[in-house]
Each structure stands twice: as C-alpha cells, then as structure tokens.
Amino acid sequence: MILEQIQNPEDIKKLDLEEQKLLAQEIRDFLIEKISVTGGHLASNLGVVELTIAMFLSFDLPEDKIIWDVGHQAYTHKILSGRREMFDELRQYGGISGFPKRKESPYDAFDTGHSSTSISAGLGMAQGRDILGQDHYVVSVIGDGALTGGMAYEALNNAARMNRNFIIVLNDNNMSISENVGGMSRYLNGIRTGEGYNDLKRLVNNSLEKVPVIGRPLIDKISRTKNGIKQLLIPGMLFENMGITYLGPVDGHDIRALRKVFREAKKLDHAVLVHVRTKKGKGYAPAERNPSRFHGISPFDVETGKPKAEKKYPDYTDIFAKKLCQLAEKDERIVAVTAAMPDGTGLSHFAKRFPKRFFDVGIAEEHAVTSAAGMAAAGLRPVVAVYSSFLQRGYDQIVHDVCIQNLPVLFCIDRAGLVGSDGETHQGIFDYSYLTSVPNMSVMAPKNLWELRAMLDFAMTYDRPLAIRYPRGQAYRGLKEFAAPVEYGKGELLYEEEDCALLAVGSMVSTAEHVREKWKEMGYACSLANGRFVKPVDTDLIDRLAEKHGKLVTLEENVLQGGYGLAVTAYVHRHYPQIQVLNIALPDAYVEHGNVSKLREGLGIDSDSVIRRMKEFFRM
Ligand SMILES: Cc1ncc(C[n+]2csc(CCOP(=O)(O)OP(=O)(O)O)c2C)c(N)n1
C-alpha cells in the first residue's frame, strides 16, 4: 500500500506519476470504507482526491497555506497530513473533526464549516504574509456551490486589488448539495463549454514562441488583443475583467494537468483563479449517480450504497415539510425560501408541489431573509426554512429588514440545539439568544410532533415576525395528550404537583418529563410546565408555578446567556425575590463534534445530569 507510506506531506513528493494515480485509488477505497462506518461527507471528498494530491505536490505545507471552503471536502488533506490512522474516530466524540481545525493540526490553516469564507480568510492571510514580510503561497479552495454566497464576491472584489500572489482554486463540480442554482452557475457552465479558448491561446503562444526575436514582442502585442478574442470565445470573462487572472478550465482528475496549472499560477504577482472541473462522487458509482444523497451520509452498505439504519419514525423536518404543503394548499400567499438546503429542510416536497412558489436562493442566507422580507412587504406569507447555525448569517437582515418593519416572515429553524458530528460550526445553540434580543420577533419551540403542527397552524394566523425552532432527528412522540391549540405567548402546565417545579422549552420538555418520572420514583412530585414561547415568556405560567413552589428549574437546549432560563429568572427575581431558580442550559462555550447523547451528558443537560444537579440544588 502506497497510502501507508504517507505520513506527512513530504512523503508524497517521492512518488512518480503512476504511484500518485495509485495513491488516488487507494485514498478513494479508504474514504469509502471508513465513511461507510462513521458516516460523513463522501461525495465531495471523492471529487477532490487528485486536486488535493496535486496541491500537496505543488505547494510546501505547512509553510504554504490551503484554506478549504466549508471544509467538508478536506478528508484527503487530513489523510495526507498525518491523520490517516485517526479516521476510525472521524467526527466521533474525542476523535478528529470532519472539518479543518487549527487546533487539530498545523496543516489546517484556517477553521471552516460555514460556506463562502475561504477567499476572505485567504486574502487576509496573504495580506498578513505581505505585511510581515513573509514568503509563502496562500491558496483558497472554493466550490461552485460556495461561490453562490455573497461573502465570496465581497472577497473577490478585494482580491482583485492584490499586487502579490494569491491563488483561488474554484472546484467546480456543477453541484451544491443539490443542483447548483443561479446566474454564476450558468456562467460557469458557459466557461466549461468555452474550453476552445484555452486551446487557442496555447496554440497561438506555442507557434509564436518559435519565431526568433520577434516572437515574444508579438505575443505581448497579441495579448493586448486577447481580451477581444476571449470576449468572443468565453461568455462573460467576469474574473479577468475584474483584474483576477483566470486559468482553466482544468480537468480536476488529471494530476499532471493540475500541477502544470499550479506552476503557472505560482508565477503571477496578483490574484489568480484556477478553474478546476471535478466530478462529485468520483469513483463510487452510487455517489456518482446520486451525489446529493452522498453529500453528507450516515453509515451505509458499500455494496448497495443503502443506509445501514432505516428511519422508523418521521423527524421534525418531515412533519414540517408535510404540514407546510397542507397549509400552502389552502393559502396561495404562502411561499417557501431555502438557502441551498431543499432536502435538508424538507422543502423539496414543497418545491415539487408548488414550483412557482419555491425559491432556492443558493448559499445566501442574507439574501434569503431580505428577499423574504420583500415578499412579505408585497403581501405574501414567506416561510424561510433554515438551519439554526446558518441563520446566524442573516442576523442583520432579521433586525433591519424583517423586524423593524414588523413583517410577517416565518422562520422555521431546523437543526436547532445540538446537532452532533458536524461540531462547533454547526451546533444550533445560539438562536434563542440572538432571536429573542430583537424587538418584534417572537420565538416558539415545540415539545413534540403534534405541537409543531399546531405551531404552524398558529403561525399562519399571526402577521408579525415569528420563529419556530426544532431539533435534528426523530420528532418526539410522547406527551400526545397535551394538545391545546397554540395561543400567543401562552405556555401550558402539563402536571401540577406539590414538591418542585420544572419549566422547560422545546426538546428539553421530554428530558424534563423523564426527570419528573425519576423523581416520582424517588418519592417527589414535580410540576411540569412547557414554556412553548421562548419569547414572549409566559409570565402567568410563572406566577402560577411561583404560588406553589419555592424553587424553580428551567431547562433549555441553548446557551444560558440570552436564553430562556435567564429571561424567566429575571422575571422571578423581580416579582418573587424569595424564589430560587436553577437554570439547566448550555455553557458559554463552543461544543465540539460527537454523538448527541454523549454531548448532552458531557454538557450536563441529559436527564441523569439534570437529576444530579437538582439534588444539589434541593440539597438532597
Ligand atoms: C452558510 C452555510 N450555508 C449552508 C451550508 C451547508 N452546505 C455545506 S456544503 C454545501 C454545498 C457546497 O457546495 P460546493 O461549494 O460546490 O461544494 P461541493 O460539496 O459540491 O464540493 C452547503 C449548502 C454551509 N456549510 N454554510
């Protein structure tokens, strides 16, 4: 095995081309084998094996810096930089991350996880290099999907001003997670088919170089007219016109061609974009056939490509998706917006049923929010379905475009709370805090699947900004008997007892239910209330609990700061200074990757930890 000989980036430089090709094959086999067990991002990684090999051959790591956009495709990078043996623990609690992490390895130049940041980060690192008088290459690798995000354009706009080398590699596989969308995607398609230009350029240059003495000056003269030729042969020429040299397109599975283009790119004293064409899922038939499904995949059977565990019950995403379609059937004003996540958010169902009322805007959360505000201002009822951590991108748009104008935009926030193996960048643990601090915004969280449906019913009768947040995974099927219709700002008292009081929201209602049962076995009876609204906090419900109980426990799956518990505590302290409150919430820290139940344990929000903390609180 060649792969076993590669312990650090220098080792790969000892291989000849044939061995490099063999290595690529071995890496593919390795990725398929390992990811079929741990789960992870497969299709994107299979697509960049040769590209990564070629970059490791063309640059000197860790002095030269490679910044991977999103970072989900950096597995080969990890394998080639000494982490091959850690792949059994990929994305597991205590194991290596599925994304680049500076704290994990000196070969990881910059942490990523959210899309469209790599050009900005790389540009900053190149500027740092220049100011500090250093001499190394900085390479930002960005996908065509990530190139739909606004930040990438802000960065390109500034990269065009660089007067030292800065290399941008556009890894173009014509796919985001789903089909890529929009004008840039169309533009890149145009370039792909305009390959003739580069051949023509090469031909002209090669023939003229051979003419003695006048050859070079002639080439220079012709280059001045080359824009004219390009304009004819390449639709747009966007990058060159901005001042960024465009090289490509290059076959991203041809190591020799890639090395050649990197040699050219390294010679330039300004920003250069190398357009590389790759195939998502390359080398594994099921992933080539269905790259979306193999973008991020749970453990699967290598032979068939089928997931090892079948889903038994619907998750919150399914419940949301189905209910939204039912509501949209009755109300033509309902439109749905996603930022490149039609499958993940469940909106692909809506897209099929109501194609004209569905908008996939690309990885552009800011635009998703403001365009939804625009649609609301025009009289529609936009629903923005988005993951909690990605909505962080749209914060100013929520404040400035939705909430100041008090527009009826409904945010359906999926993957809220701990998400697990994607780790720090993807945990949805800040949304209560960032949303509840905005005037005019109300926030709800369902305890179970029936309540999510009821909340969606309510949402369509409410004509101001509103958010419903629900976690990843199977929807809770307990507590079905508590199914009161949703009333604005009102929670519900599920059990009224004597000894102590639990006040929980969202996913933590089921944990609180479990805690209550355990306490019952220990001989203590707990009241249990479901807050339902994280904002506004139901103060009548607190009054009722305060009448009976001297101590109150709040439970939420959000950081403590700015969350539900502190809002409840502020009210209690003002009106019932004698009452003590224990807040069960997440700490002021980023939460790393790992299995969700292990994370909950580690963070002290699983039922056993809650019981332990309650025992201390009640001095038992
Ligand atoms: C801000 C943000 N929104 C959404 C995502 C989810 N996401 C991860 S990868 C991806 C598609 C990226 O496509 P591309 O850059 O072309 O990379 P590929 O996987 O095709 O190699 C999306 C939408 C994200 N990581 N960050």
PDB file of N, CA and C in Angstrom, residues 156 171 408 483:
ATOM      1  N   LEU A 156     -13.736  38.539  -3.578  1.00  0.00           N
ATOM      2  CA  LEU A 156     -13.186  38.651  -4.940  1.00  0.00           C
ATOM      3  C   LEU A 156     -12.962  40.115  -5.302  1.00  0.00           C
ATOM      4  N   ASN A 171     -13.257  24.858  -7.341  1.00  0.00           N
ATOM      5  CA  ASN A 171     -13.537  23.431  -7.516  1.00  0.00           C
ATOM      6  C   ASN A 171     -14.974  23.295  -8.017  1.00  0.00           C
ATOM      7  N   PRO A 408     -44.460  39.896   8.310  1.00  0.00           N
ATOM      8  CA  PRO A 408     -44.828  38.513   8.648  1.00  0.00           C
ATOM      9  C   PRO A 408     -43.966  37.475   7.935  1.00  0.00           C
ATOM     10  N   ALA A 483     -52.445  18.713  23.948  1.00  0.00           N
ATOM     11  CA  ALA A 483     -52.513  19.217  22.573  1.00  0.00           C
ATOM     12  C   ALA A 483     -53.422  20.441  22.462  1.00  0.00           C
TER      13      ALA A 483
END
